[in-house]
Amino acid sequence: MVNTASAGVNKAAVAAAQGGHRALPLASLNHISVVCRSLESSLSFYRDVLGFIQIRRPGSFDFDGAWLFNFGIGVHLLQAEDPESLPPKKAEINPKDNHISFTTCESMEAVQRRLKELGIRYVQRRVEEGGIHVDQIFFHDPDGFMIEVCTCDNLPVIPLVTHLDAAAACAPPAVVAPSCKRVSNQHQQQLSTIVTAAVPEVPPTAATAQQQSVGGGCVGEVVDPAASMSASAMMTCSEHACMQV
């Protein structure tokens, strides 16, 4: 989730730029859903390649699936009822296609090295904006849905505001609704819950090492020259802990 306060975003200016209309009272991105041909293959990919952690799923569901969580967002996998009816898996990796994007906590070279070890095909892009470079790597999940690992957080987050909104841009920052202030604490609570569930009897001093072995690594956008932004992560990793998938 982008921290608009640290990015210098004035909420009053943003509201004015939206034509004075009030958007839905949203707090954060919760999850994405992916329909998959093979639940087992997709679960292995999102868990072992991207580093998501499987979490408890409501038992009242009468269809196959799996829930995962990390980096402040969830991934809900849905087993296709008729896998043969799904569109053919895309062979070409097209950076302009639908995708989800991650930033990396290590170097892009480390991401490429890990993808090569796993035998996962990828393409690279690079975008240049005002002397700033953003590297991207793109690859597919088992069903052809595209994943990106990037250095998009190199770019500042700048809302587009017209000259008519100049006065609003100078207004004091708007106060966030109290109902949304729970979000950052909620992410921390989710992390604590997951780590506790995954490592039930590990002493606190060993929790970090155990979490890395259970949770996997950090993977960012797929990079070749082209992209932009910043997100909050559930896990932070040291330079070498990242790629322990």
Short mmCIF file of C-alpha atoms in Angstrom, two decimals:
data_model
loop_
_atom_site.label_atom_id
_atom_site.label_comp_id
_atom_site.label_asym_id
_atom_site.label_seq_id
_atom_site.Cartn_x
_atom_site.Cartn_y
_atom_site.Cartn_z
CA MET A 1 0.00 0.00 0.00
CA VAL A 2 1.42 3.39 -0.98
CA ASN A 3 1.97 5.73 1.94
CA THR A 4 0.51 8.92 0.49
CA ALA A 5 1.58 10.94 3.50
CA SER A 6 5.26 10.09 3.07
CA ALA A 7 4.91 10.53 -0.69
CA GLY A 8 3.81 14.12 -0.16
CA VAL A 9 0.23 13.54 -1.27
CA ASN A 10 -2.21 16.19 -0.10
CA LYS A 11 -5.57 14.45 0.36
CA ALA A 12 -7.51 17.68 -0.12
CA ALA A 13 -5.77 18.21 -3.47
CA VAL A 14 -6.50 14.63 -4.51
CA ALA A 15 -10.18 15.05 -3.66
CA ALA A 16 -10.30 18.25 -5.71
CA ALA A 17 -8.56 16.51 -8.63
CA GLN A 18 -11.33 13.91 -8.56
CA GLY A 19 -13.84 16.61 -9.33
CA GLY A 20 -15.05 16.95 -5.77
CA HIS A 21 -16.65 13.51 -5.89
CA ARG A 22 -16.16 11.23 -2.91
CA ALA A 23 -14.67 7.86 -3.74
CA LEU A 24 -15.64 4.66 -1.95
CA PRO A 25 -14.43 4.60 1.69
CA LEU A 26 -11.67 2.03 1.12
CA ALA A 27 -8.77 1.32 3.47
CA SER A 28 -6.33 -0.96 1.62
CA LEU A 29 -5.91 -3.68 -1.00
CA ASN A 30 -6.97 -6.96 0.63
CA HIS A 31 -6.37 -9.73 -1.91
CA ILE A 32 -6.33 -10.82 -5.52
CA SER A 33 -8.03 -13.99 -6.77
CA VAL A 34 -6.54 -16.35 -9.34
CA VAL A 35 -8.47 -19.16 -11.04
CA CYS A 36 -6.05 -22.05 -11.64
CA ARG A 37 -5.98 -25.29 -13.59
CA SER A 38 -4.07 -27.10 -10.86
CA LEU A 39 -4.47 -25.88 -7.29
CA GLU A 40 -1.39 -27.88 -6.26
CA SER A 41 0.86 -26.30 -8.93
CA SER A 42 -0.34 -22.77 -8.24
CA LEU A 43 -0.03 -23.20 -4.48
CA SER A 44 3.57 -24.36 -4.92
CA PHE A 45 4.37 -21.38 -7.16
CA TYR A 46 2.93 -18.65 -4.94
CA ARG A 47 4.35 -20.24 -1.81
CA ASP A 48 7.76 -21.49 -2.92
CA VAL A 49 8.63 -18.99 -5.67
CA LEU A 50 6.99 -15.77 -4.49
CA GLY A 51 7.20 -16.43 -0.75
CA PHE A 52 3.52 -16.26 0.21
CA ILE A 53 2.42 -18.15 3.33
CA GLN A 54 -0.65 -20.38 3.26
CA ILE A 55 -3.26 -19.33 5.81
CA ARG A 56 -6.53 -20.75 7.08
CA ARG A 57 -9.42 -20.65 4.63
CA PRO A 58 -13.11 -20.64 5.68
CA GLY A 59 -14.27 -24.23 6.03
CA SER A 60 -17.77 -23.32 4.84
CA PHE A 61 -16.56 -23.01 1.24
CA ASP A 62 -17.87 -25.87 -0.90
CA PHE A 63 -15.22 -25.52 -3.63
CA ASP A 64 -11.47 -26.18 -3.74
CA GLY A 65 -9.05 -23.37 -3.17
CA ALA A 66 -6.30 -21.96 -0.96
CA TRP A 67 -5.59 -18.66 0.76
CA LEU A 68 -2.12 -17.16 1.07
CA PHE A 69 -0.79 -13.96 2.60
CA ASN A 70 2.40 -11.86 2.59
CA PHE A 71 3.68 -8.38 1.75
CA GLY A 72 0.47 -6.87 3.14
CA ILE A 73 -1.86 -8.56 0.61
CA GLY A 74 -3.60 -11.89 0.16
CA VAL A 75 -3.76 -14.26 -2.81
CA HIS A 76 -6.85 -16.46 -3.09
CA LEU A 77 -6.42 -19.44 -5.38
CA LEU A 78 -9.57 -20.95 -6.90
CA GLN A 79 -9.51 -24.42 -8.48
CA ALA A 80 -11.24 -24.24 -11.88
CA GLU A 81 -14.29 -26.49 -12.03
CA ASP A 82 -13.51 -27.31 -15.65
CA PRO A 83 -9.78 -26.68 -16.31
CA GLU A 84 -10.16 -27.62 -19.98
CA SER A 85 -12.55 -24.70 -20.50
CA LEU A 86 -9.97 -22.12 -19.47
CA PRO A 87 -8.27 -20.08 -22.22
CA PRO A 88 -4.98 -21.55 -23.47
CA LYS A 89 -1.97 -20.59 -21.36
CA LYS A 90 -0.18 -17.58 -22.82
CA ALA A 91 3.20 -18.46 -24.28
CA GLU A 92 4.35 -14.90 -24.95
CA ILE A 93 5.39 -12.75 -21.99
CA ASN A 94 3.87 -9.36 -22.79
CA PRO A 95 4.73 -6.57 -20.30
CA LYS A 96 1.55 -4.75 -21.35
CA ASP A 97 -0.67 -7.62 -20.19
CA ASN A 98 -2.56 -7.82 -16.88
CA HIS A 99 -0.19 -8.47 -13.98
CA ILE A 100 0.60 -7.97 -10.32
CA SER A 101 3.83 -6.30 -9.36
CA PHE A 102 6.28 -6.63 -6.47
CA THR A 103 9.36 -4.69 -5.48
CA THR A 104 12.46 -6.64 -4.53
CA CYS A 105 14.37 -6.44 -1.24
CA GLU A 106 17.60 -7.49 -2.94
CA SER A 107 19.14 -6.83 -6.36
CA MET A 108 17.44 -7.48 -9.67
CA GLU A 109 20.42 -9.71 -10.52
CA ALA A 110 19.53 -11.89 -7.53
CA VAL A 111 15.94 -12.19 -8.82
CA GLN A 112 17.18 -13.19 -12.28
CA ARG A 113 19.58 -15.72 -10.79
CA ARG A 114 16.81 -17.33 -8.76
CA LEU A 115 14.43 -17.49 -11.73
CA LYS A 116 17.14 -19.19 -13.81
CA GLU A 117 17.71 -21.72 -11.02
CA LEU A 118 13.98 -22.48 -11.03
CA GLY A 119 13.86 -22.72 -14.83
CA ILE A 120 11.30 -19.89 -15.09
CA ARG A 121 11.34 -17.92 -18.33
CA TYR A 122 11.30 -14.12 -18.02
CA VAL A 123 11.78 -10.89 -19.98
CA GLN A 124 13.41 -7.65 -18.86
CA ARG A 125 12.56 -4.01 -19.45
CA ARG A 126 13.87 -0.66 -18.26
CA VAL A 127 12.01 2.65 -17.93
CA GLU A 128 13.74 6.01 -17.62
CA GLU A 129 11.95 9.05 -16.22
CA GLY A 130 13.76 12.27 -15.37
CA GLY A 131 17.09 10.51 -14.94
CA ILE A 132 15.58 7.78 -12.75
CA HIS A 133 15.78 4.17 -13.94
CA VAL A 134 13.18 1.52 -13.16
CA ASP A 135 14.12 -2.07 -13.94
CA GLN A 136 11.45 -4.71 -14.48
CA ILE A 137 11.31 -8.49 -14.83
CA PHE A 138 8.17 -10.24 -16.10
CA PHE A 139 7.27 -13.93 -15.88
CA HIS A 140 4.19 -16.17 -15.74
CA ASP A 141 2.59 -18.24 -13.00
CA PRO A 142 1.58 -21.84 -13.90
CA ASP A 143 -1.60 -20.58 -15.61
CA GLY A 144 0.02 -17.78 -17.61
CA PHE A 145 -0.98 -14.94 -15.28
CA MET A 146 1.87 -12.43 -15.32
CA ILE A 147 4.03 -11.46 -12.34
CA GLU A 148 6.34 -8.46 -12.31
CA VAL A 149 9.33 -7.73 -10.06
CA CYS A 150 10.62 -4.19 -10.28
CA THR A 151 12.40 -1.24 -8.74
CA CYS A 152 9.30 0.92 -9.20
CA ASP A 153 9.73 2.47 -5.76
CA ASN A 154 12.59 4.50 -7.30
CA LEU A 155 9.93 6.79 -8.75
CA PRO A 156 8.08 9.34 -6.59
CA VAL A 157 4.29 9.09 -6.33
CA ILE A 158 2.97 12.36 -7.79
CA PRO A 159 -0.82 12.93 -8.07
CA LEU A 160 -1.98 14.81 -11.17
CA VAL A 161 -3.60 18.09 -10.10
CA THR A 162 -4.85 20.76 -12.54
CA HIS A 163 -4.18 24.49 -12.18
CA LEU A 164 -7.79 24.91 -11.02
CA ASP A 165 -6.91 22.86 -7.96
CA ALA A 166 -3.89 24.96 -6.96
CA ALA A 167 -5.74 26.48 -4.02
CA ALA A 168 -6.79 23.05 -2.81
CA ALA A 169 -3.20 21.84 -3.06
CA CYS A 170 -2.22 24.46 -0.48
CA ALA A 171 -4.93 23.42 1.95
CA PRO A 172 -4.01 21.58 5.18
CA PRO A 173 -3.90 17.79 4.80
CA ALA A 174 -7.28 16.15 5.30
CA VAL A 175 -7.79 13.99 8.37
CA VAL A 176 -8.10 10.28 7.63
CA ALA A 177 -11.37 8.74 8.80
CA PRO A 178 -10.88 6.91 12.11
CA SER A 179 -12.26 3.70 10.63
CA CYS A 180 -9.23 3.48 8.33
CA LYS A 181 -6.54 4.07 10.94
CA ARG A 182 -6.55 0.42 11.94
CA VAL A 183 -4.94 -0.72 8.68
CA SER A 184 -1.22 -0.55 9.55
CA ASN A 185 -1.78 -2.15 12.95
CA GLN A 186 -3.93 -4.78 11.30
CA HIS A 187 -1.06 -5.79 9.01
CA GLN A 188 1.20 -6.19 12.03
CA GLN A 189 -1.40 -8.33 13.78
CA GLN A 190 -1.79 -10.47 10.66
CA LEU A 191 1.96 -11.01 10.52
CA SER A 192 2.12 -12.00 14.19
CA THR A 193 -0.80 -14.40 13.77
CA ILE A 194 0.73 -16.08 10.72
CA VAL A 195 4.18 -16.44 12.24
CA THR A 196 2.71 -17.85 15.46
CA ALA A 197 0.57 -20.34 13.54
CA ALA A 198 3.44 -21.40 11.28
CA VAL A 199 5.98 -21.73 14.11
CA PRO A 200 4.01 -22.86 17.18
CA GLU A 201 6.81 -23.70 19.62
CA VAL A 202 9.87 -21.79 18.45
CA PRO A 203 11.49 -19.50 21.06
CA PRO A 204 11.28 -15.78 20.20
CA THR A 205 15.04 -15.64 19.57
CA ALA A 206 14.74 -18.24 16.82
CA ALA A 207 11.54 -16.89 15.28
CA THR A 208 13.25 -14.89 12.54
CA ALA A 209 15.30 -17.78 11.19
CA GLN A 210 12.33 -20.13 11.34
CA GLN A 211 10.08 -17.63 9.62
CA GLN A 212 12.51 -17.39 6.71
CA SER A 213 12.57 -21.15 6.30
CA VAL A 214 8.77 -21.35 6.38
CA GLY A 215 7.84 -18.26 4.44
CA GLY A 216 10.23 -18.17 1.50
CA GLY A 217 11.91 -15.19 -0.08
CA CYS A 218 11.37 -11.77 -1.50
CA VAL A 219 10.68 -11.50 -5.18
CA GLY A 220 10.00 -8.31 -7.08
CA GLU A 221 8.87 -7.38 -10.56
CA VAL A 222 10.18 -9.03 -13.70
CA VAL A 223 12.68 -6.59 -15.24
CA ASP A 224 13.71 -5.58 -18.80
CA PRO A 225 13.86 -1.90 -19.85
CA ALA A 226 10.09 -0.15 -18.45
CA ALA A 227 7.58 1.18 -14.95
CA SER A 228 6.62 2.88 -11.02
CA MET A 229 5.55 2.84 -7.02
CA SER A 230 6.04 1.59 -3.39
CA ALA A 231 4.34 -1.03 -1.17
CA SER A 232 4.36 -2.16 2.45
CA ALA A 233 5.67 -5.68 3.03
CA MET A 234 4.77 -8.24 5.62
CA MET A 235 8.35 -9.48 5.80
CA THR A 236 11.60 -7.58 5.62
CA CYS A 237 14.71 -9.53 4.81
CA SER A 238 18.43 -9.12 5.00
CA GLU A 239 20.44 -9.16 1.80
CA HIS A 240 21.00 -12.92 1.81
CA ALA A 241 17.83 -14.07 3.58
CA CYS A 242 15.65 -12.82 0.73
CA MET A 243 16.18 -15.56 -1.75
CA GLN A 244 15.80 -18.52 0.62
CA VAL A 245 12.78 -19.95 -1.16
#
